[in-house]
Amino acid sequence: MSSLSSSESEEEDERIESYRKGGYHAVRIGDSFADGRYIAQRKLGWGQFSTVWLAYDTKTSNYVALKIHKSAPEFTQAGLHEVGLLSAIAEGDPTNSKHVVRLIDHFKHAGPNGQHLCMVNEFLGESLLRLIKFNRYKCLELDKVREICKCILIGLDYLHRQLGIIHTDLKPENVLLMSTIDPSKDPIRSGLTPILEKPEGNPNDRTTTNIIEKKLKRMARKAVTKIAERRASIGVVRPTVKPDRCLNGINVRCKIVDFGNACFADNPLSEEIQTREYRSPEVILRSGYSFSADMWSFACLAFELATGEIMFNPKKGQDYVEDEDHLALMMELLGKMPKKIAISGALSKDYFDRHGDLKRIRRLKNMSLDEVLVRKYKFSETDAKEFAEFLCPLLDFAPEKRPTAHKCLQHTWLNIGTQIKDEVKNE
Ligand code: ADP
Ligand code: MG
């Protein structure tokens, strides 16, 4: 386990070079889409496939998130796949209460770089990764973790049981809060007046100018921090201690997003799914996967929320690859993988010998999950025991033994706070 999160490497902006034929569509504030129905207000984020903009829907007078895909055929195809899944998701949840992002509309937009598939989704707040960063990678209050877990489990239960969909890429970036951390970022709470036409003097290529300006500012900030650190290290000034941030007022209800890689369980798209840190052992070993692969990722995500650190952060070594390190980290925390499971996958022979031991990583440092929680993260014995009892079954090496989202929702750990609150109320 490392003290660094993968998010340390998260880049703030999409690459300028990707604004070309087949790539992103350059958007200027005030640009209109779908025959004038949606007007771009500001950029919300971006991904490998798209840029996402806050837009004003002039038909319903609501703010929405406009996701504009890159224009090359493979991105359009992936986008249409996502539209198909999101349409099924919206159809099955008429009251929009299942904690999955809501698709409002989709259309094509022609621009200088080609035809871009655009998806209009409900506007949501920051991702859980942002929340973890905002909390400075510290342990998040367990009541907040419980509330987030409940939302995600309701979403997963709906996807798995009612629709037969596996998300396949559950991670902090792909769960968004339903309201913003910073109230000034919420167009309604901040009383924003929608921009309905292009502001005067709008430069021709605002996207590029913005990215360059932001890059320069970031470089300047980094240089200032470096000088301050150096001054502190040679004793010129004392380093300042930042007071902890308070998360009390933040509403942590959230929704699952990004169905770009999701699939129906009876029609899996690819053998290699999930982002590295959240990848399940059956996917690493190519033993086949189902809904329970999402449950593994869910457990990794819950751990990360509660501790601020990634649960499994494998690195390749001189004589072993990342996969083998990943399997070693899993066994250090969860015990030895049963031989039958270890040797069952198409890639098992790459990492395990015939006794079911790892080929290149021989000495494992075992420490159980509740010990880690107490020693490394300073959990109380009771908190550690209760949280480990919730997580461990989800991290069973045998996928079919992991509890389903439905079963998990009935776990006592999710209601610990409420029980106490109810008891206090009844006294
Ligand atoms: P990609 O498929 O290209 O990875 P995502 O769907 O993950 O795109 O969206 C990219 C980013 O845009 C997200 O990480 C988030 O910051 C922002 N975003 C996406 N959907 C919304 C939304 N509905 N509301 C607010 N921000 C969003
Ligand atoms: Mg994404």
XYZ file of C-alpha atoms and ligand atoms in Angstrom:
455
model
C 0.000 0.000 0.000
C 1.301 3.435 -0.805
C 0.614 6.810 0.692
C 0.222 8.243 -2.786
C -3.033 8.011 -4.644
C -3.200 7.506 -8.410
C -4.999 10.820 -8.465
C -1.644 12.522 -7.758
C -0.976 12.002 -11.421
C -4.419 13.206 -12.492
C -3.929 15.918 -15.081
C -5.976 19.058 -14.747
C -6.659 19.602 -18.436
C -7.143 17.590 -21.594
C -4.276 17.682 -24.087
C -4.364 20.537 -26.578
C -3.066 18.150 -29.264
C -6.337 16.211 -28.998
C -8.227 19.136 -30.559
C -7.837 17.871 -34.127
C -9.761 15.884 -36.779
C -11.268 12.873 -35.010
C -10.581 14.475 -31.604
C -12.335 16.861 -29.211
C -14.634 19.679 -30.352
C -13.409 23.128 -29.254
C -16.191 24.854 -27.338
C -16.543 28.562 -26.605
C -18.745 29.901 -23.855
C -22.090 30.854 -25.386
C -21.855 28.230 -28.172
C -25.214 26.647 -28.894
C -26.085 23.011 -29.593
C -29.099 21.075 -30.895
C -30.538 23.981 -32.899
C -30.047 26.455 -30.077
C -31.577 24.360 -27.277
C -28.386 24.043 -25.157
C -25.931 26.901 -24.501
C -22.406 26.190 -23.179
C -21.673 27.955 -19.855
C -18.311 26.553 -18.609
C -16.205 23.382 -18.734
C -16.927 20.809 -16.019
C -14.365 18.148 -16.816
C -12.995 15.840 -19.422
C -12.137 12.206 -20.023
C -10.291 10.134 -22.614
C -13.424 10.153 -24.787
C -14.943 13.559 -24.263
C -15.088 17.015 -22.756
C -18.018 17.793 -20.479
C -19.647 21.241 -20.266
C -22.154 22.922 -18.023
C -24.907 23.969 -20.420
C -28.215 25.779 -20.053
C -31.250 23.984 -21.458
C -33.410 26.770 -22.875
C -36.348 24.387 -23.338
C -36.641 23.357 -19.668
C -34.734 26.299 -18.100
C -32.413 23.846 -16.318
C -28.664 23.441 -16.098
C -27.374 20.193 -17.633
C -24.045 18.439 -18.276
C -23.256 18.282 -22.006
C -20.793 15.515 -22.865
C -19.214 16.061 -26.289
C -17.430 12.993 -27.622
C -14.340 12.989 -29.801
C -15.404 12.621 -33.414
C -13.474 9.530 -34.639
C -15.837 6.597 -35.405
C -14.605 4.494 -32.466
C -15.582 7.265 -29.992
C -18.984 7.681 -31.622
C -19.517 3.946 -31.417
C -18.483 3.826 -27.756
C -20.762 6.823 -27.124
C -23.733 5.137 -28.801
C -23.099 2.066 -26.654
C -23.213 4.290 -23.560
C -26.408 5.979 -24.816
C -28.000 2.520 -25.196
C -27.170 1.552 -21.611
C -28.167 4.941 -20.156
C -31.501 4.801 -22.020
C -32.259 1.399 -20.446
C -31.172 2.795 -17.061
C -33.476 5.833 -17.373
C -36.405 3.733 -18.594
C -36.222 1.348 -15.647
C -36.058 4.145 -13.061
C -38.893 6.607 -13.812
C -38.547 8.373 -10.444
C -34.768 8.856 -10.844
C -34.107 7.425 -7.388
C -31.602 4.656 -8.124
C -28.388 6.683 -7.769
C -27.342 6.370 -11.380
C -26.832 9.394 -13.653
C -29.867 10.352 -15.753
C -29.639 10.677 -19.555
C -31.808 13.561 -20.801
C -31.048 13.739 -24.522
C -28.518 12.902 -27.221
C -27.731 14.238 -30.713
C -24.916 14.810 -33.211
C -23.046 18.072 -33.572
C -21.028 18.972 -36.675
C -17.822 20.951 -36.084
C -14.464 21.584 -37.775
C -13.045 18.330 -36.332
C -15.957 16.177 -37.516
C -19.317 14.885 -36.269
C -19.458 14.647 -32.470
C -21.939 12.538 -30.564
C -23.285 14.658 -27.687
C -24.992 13.334 -24.580
C -27.011 15.518 -22.242
C -27.046 14.288 -18.643
C -28.374 15.755 -15.430
C -25.872 18.140 -13.831
C -24.005 16.641 -10.880
C -21.277 17.806 -8.476
C -17.656 16.815 -7.947
C -16.390 13.223 -8.049
C -15.491 11.213 -4.948
C -11.860 11.610 -5.990
C -12.288 15.384 -5.595
C -13.889 14.772 -2.200
C -10.927 12.619 -1.128
C -8.528 15.347 -2.289
C -10.624 18.041 -0.601
C -10.281 16.008 2.611
C -6.503 16.010 2.016
C -6.287 12.200 1.691
C -7.258 11.748 5.345
C -9.752 9.296 6.808
C -13.286 10.388 5.995
C -15.794 10.294 8.855
C -17.380 6.823 8.917
C -20.936 8.164 8.892
C -20.143 9.879 5.594
C -18.557 6.673 4.226
C -21.702 4.761 5.196
C -23.956 7.236 3.422
C -21.849 7.114 0.240
C -21.733 3.298 0.356
C -25.534 3.120 0.650
C -25.999 5.273 -2.475
C -23.510 3.237 -4.520
C -25.045 -0.051 -3.373
C -28.557 1.078 -4.319
C -27.148 1.946 -7.764
C -25.286 -1.359 -8.119
C -28.256 -3.406 -6.927
C -30.430 -1.684 -9.545
C -27.880 -2.216 -12.351
C -27.142 -5.827 -11.420
C -30.510 -7.258 -10.433
C -32.975 -5.249 -12.454
C -30.998 -4.584 -15.629
C -28.275 -7.225 -15.758
C -25.594 -4.535 -16.287
C -22.003 -4.766 -14.954
C -20.437 -1.304 -14.597
C -16.852 -2.689 -14.902
C -15.109 0.576 -13.962
C -16.228 1.532 -10.482
C -13.740 3.955 -8.893
C -13.798 7.327 -7.116
C -13.715 9.356 -10.397
C -16.845 7.584 -11.600
C -19.081 8.424 -8.665
C -20.287 12.031 -8.581
C -21.880 13.911 -5.689
C -25.465 15.044 -6.315
C -24.610 18.553 -5.121
C -21.380 20.527 -5.276
C -18.791 20.710 -2.467
C -18.309 24.378 -3.209
C -21.707 26.174 -3.271
C -20.271 28.811 -5.632
C -19.854 26.046 -8.252
C -23.571 25.292 -8.142
C -25.253 27.422 -10.799
C -28.535 27.507 -8.897
C -27.314 27.988 -5.307
C -24.886 30.661 -6.512
C -27.661 32.494 -8.367
C -25.872 32.347 -11.731
C -27.559 34.163 -14.595
C -27.383 31.892 -17.634
C -25.300 33.082 -20.575
C -27.610 32.987 -23.571
C -25.329 34.289 -26.294
C -21.622 34.565 -27.045
C -19.960 37.184 -24.835
C -18.394 40.114 -26.743
C -14.714 39.880 -27.547
C -14.745 36.099 -27.212
C -11.353 35.050 -28.575
C -11.384 32.634 -31.502
C -9.852 29.700 -29.733
C -10.826 29.994 -26.116
C -10.144 26.328 -25.310
C -6.504 26.575 -26.278
C -5.991 29.967 -24.614
C -7.582 28.696 -21.395
C -5.434 25.564 -21.244
C -2.210 27.534 -21.851
C -3.154 30.193 -19.263
C -3.999 27.531 -16.676
C -0.758 25.642 -17.366
C 1.309 28.811 -16.849
C -0.516 29.578 -13.577
C 0.051 26.030 -12.363
C 3.772 26.187 -13.171
C 4.043 29.498 -11.307
C 2.216 28.040 -8.268
C 4.543 25.018 -8.249
C 7.638 27.255 -8.394
C 6.378 29.325 -5.425
C 5.674 26.164 -3.395
C 9.141 24.800 -4.171
C 10.824 28.007 -2.976
C 8.730 27.977 0.223
C 9.594 24.307 0.870
C 13.265 25.024 0.341
C 13.170 28.011 2.689
C 11.442 25.821 5.278
C 13.969 22.991 4.847
C 16.943 25.274 5.451
C 15.220 26.820 8.457
C 14.538 30.277 6.989
C 10.836 30.005 7.818
C 8.705 27.454 9.582
C 6.412 25.369 7.366
C 2.786 26.373 7.886
C 0.428 23.739 9.270
C -2.902 23.743 7.418
C -5.942 23.253 9.714
C -8.087 20.296 8.805
C -10.967 20.970 6.501
C -14.477 20.589 7.792
C -16.838 18.443 5.760
C -19.866 18.928 7.988
C -22.022 20.900 5.593
C -21.255 18.733 2.581
C -24.049 16.520 1.310
C -22.447 13.252 0.222
C -25.398 11.659 -1.582
C -24.018 10.531 -4.901
C -24.606 8.786 -8.236
C -22.727 6.315 -10.427
C -21.578 7.736 -13.815
C -19.503 6.756 -16.868
C -21.050 3.758 -18.587
C -18.541 3.873 -21.441
C -17.179 0.434 -20.510
C -20.284 -1.079 -18.937
C -21.886 -4.178 -20.423
C -24.763 -6.592 -20.085
C -23.530 -9.609 -18.092
C -24.568 -11.985 -20.876
C -22.578 -10.003 -23.440
C -19.190 -8.989 -21.986
C -17.200 -6.646 -24.253
C -13.654 -7.300 -23.176
C -11.606 -9.645 -20.995
C -9.592 -6.887 -19.394
C -11.904 -4.618 -17.455
C -11.577 -2.241 -14.475
C -8.938 0.371 -13.634
C -5.792 -1.256 -12.218
C -6.231 -0.458 -8.511
C -9.867 -1.599 -8.483
C -9.324 -4.740 -10.593
C -10.524 -8.055 -9.176
C -8.365 -11.201 -8.992
C -10.558 -13.117 -11.478
C -9.988 -10.377 -14.066
C -6.214 -10.419 -13.509
C -6.174 -14.203 -13.877
C -8.692 -14.240 -16.790
C -11.022 -16.647 -15.026
C -14.181 -14.909 -16.291
C -16.182 -12.301 -14.394
C -19.691 -11.231 -13.517
C -21.512 -8.740 -11.241
C -19.257 -9.723 -8.330
C -16.318 -7.976 -10.072
C -18.126 -4.664 -9.357
C -18.447 -5.715 -5.694
C -14.659 -6.124 -5.448
C -14.133 -2.613 -6.857
C -16.803 -1.323 -4.486
C -14.864 -2.699 -1.484
C -11.633 -1.036 -2.723
C -13.522 2.239 -3.122
C -15.080 2.024 0.377
C -11.628 1.394 1.893
C -10.201 4.396 0.026
C -12.961 6.674 1.294
C -12.501 5.523 4.877
C -8.701 5.791 4.886
C -7.917 8.346 2.142
C -5.498 5.863 0.571
C -5.691 3.338 -2.234
C -6.196 -0.214 -1.005
C -4.023 -2.000 -3.575
C -1.453 0.069 -5.427
C 0.784 -2.434 -7.227
C 4.134 -1.549 -8.798
C 6.281 -3.615 -11.105
C 9.610 -4.748 -9.728
C 12.878 -5.866 -11.280
C 11.794 -9.438 -11.825
C 8.020 -9.311 -11.543
C 5.187 -7.478 -13.317
C 2.441 -5.302 -11.819
C -0.093 -8.158 -11.946
C 2.049 -10.399 -9.742
C 2.661 -7.569 -7.260
C -1.095 -6.939 -7.234
C -1.804 -10.598 -6.391
C 0.878 -10.460 -3.678
C -0.665 -7.344 -2.097
C -4.081 -9.041 -2.100
C -2.697 -12.143 -0.364
C -0.785 -10.084 2.211
C -4.050 -8.502 3.292
C -6.540 -11.314 2.710
C -4.521 -14.489 3.160
C -3.449 -17.091 0.665
C -5.593 -17.533 -2.433
C -7.114 -21.049 -2.454
C -5.093 -23.161 -4.894
C -8.162 -24.129 -6.915
C -8.888 -20.468 -7.626
C -5.240 -19.498 -8.122
C -4.737 -22.033 -10.909
C -8.132 -21.628 -12.579
C -7.467 -18.707 -14.973
C -6.061 -18.512 -18.491
C -3.133 -16.475 -17.113
C -2.656 -18.433 -13.850
C 0.478 -20.151 -15.135
C 2.175 -16.776 -15.616
C 2.037 -16.000 -11.899
C 1.417 -19.178 -9.896
C 3.368 -22.441 -9.683
C 1.567 -25.786 -9.459
C 1.352 -25.556 -5.653
C -0.570 -22.309 -5.945
C 2.343 -20.141 -4.741
C 3.447 -16.992 -6.567
C 6.384 -17.703 -8.846
C 8.544 -14.636 -8.210
C 7.298 -13.036 -5.008
C 7.959 -15.601 -2.323
C 7.930 -13.774 0.991
C 4.645 -12.124 1.904
C 4.170 -9.734 4.827
C 0.784 -10.648 6.211
C -1.334 -8.155 8.055
C -5.103 -8.510 8.396
C -7.460 -5.730 7.367
C -8.517 -4.826 10.907
C -4.871 -4.708 12.017
C -4.076 -2.334 9.121
C -7.022 -0.136 10.059
C -5.887 0.103 13.678
C -2.116 0.352 13.207
C -1.831 2.407 10.061
C -5.035 4.408 10.059
C -5.584 4.723 13.825
C -9.123 3.318 13.798
C -10.524 2.341 17.192
C -10.604 -1.451 17.721
C -14.403 -1.470 17.416
C -14.544 0.682 14.254
C -11.836 -1.473 12.657
C -13.546 -4.736 13.525
C -16.952 -3.597 12.279
C -15.615 -2.100 9.044
C -13.451 -5.156 8.315
C -16.494 -7.394 8.862
C -18.316 -5.381 6.210
C -15.442 -5.358 3.697
C -13.834 -8.798 3.996
C -16.703 -10.865 2.526
C -16.662 -8.520 -0.515
C -12.992 -9.339 -0.988
C -13.494 -13.098 -1.122
C -11.181 -14.620 -3.749
C -14.135 -16.783 -4.817
C -16.333 -14.340 -6.766
C -19.514 -16.380 -6.246
C -19.089 -16.168 -2.462
C -19.055 -12.342 -2.404
C -22.309 -10.838 -1.158
C -24.479 -9.185 -3.808
C -25.265 -5.460 -3.590
C -28.751 -6.452 -2.435
C -27.357 -8.566 0.413
C -24.793 -5.916 1.280
C -27.517 -3.289 1.739
C -28.818 -5.338 4.670
C -25.452 -5.336 6.473
C -25.552 -3.963 10.016
C -22.436 -1.799 9.431
C -24.437 0.456 7.077
C -26.895 1.295 9.836
C -24.622 1.605 12.851
C -24.976 5.404 13.129
C -28.729 5.352 12.551
C -29.242 2.705 15.241
C -27.451 4.858 17.780
C -29.332 7.966 16.639
C -32.656 6.046 16.898
C -31.740 4.841 20.389
C -30.960 8.395 21.437
C -34.270 9.552 19.937
C -36.231 6.852 21.778
C -34.682 7.609 25.152
P -15.176 9.985 -20.290
O -16.112 8.889 -20.734
O -14.597 10.767 -21.438
O -14.153 9.494 -19.284
P -16.826 11.000 -18.104
O -18.271 10.631 -18.256
O -16.034 10.215 -17.111
O -16.105 11.046 -19.525
O -16.778 12.564 -17.724
C -15.567 13.286 -17.635
C -15.605 14.261 -16.467
O -16.637 15.252 -16.671
C -15.957 13.624 -15.117
O -14.805 13.126 -14.454
C -16.586 14.800 -14.374
O -15.571 15.665 -13.846
C -17.311 15.563 -15.458
N -18.710 15.130 -15.562
C -19.191 14.058 -16.244
N -20.521 13.931 -16.137
C -20.928 14.968 -15.352
C -22.212 15.400 -14.857
N -23.332 14.719 -15.153
N -22.249 16.502 -14.075
C -21.100 17.173 -13.772
N -19.870 16.818 -14.199
C -19.764 15.738 -14.988
Mg -14.313 8.890 -17.157
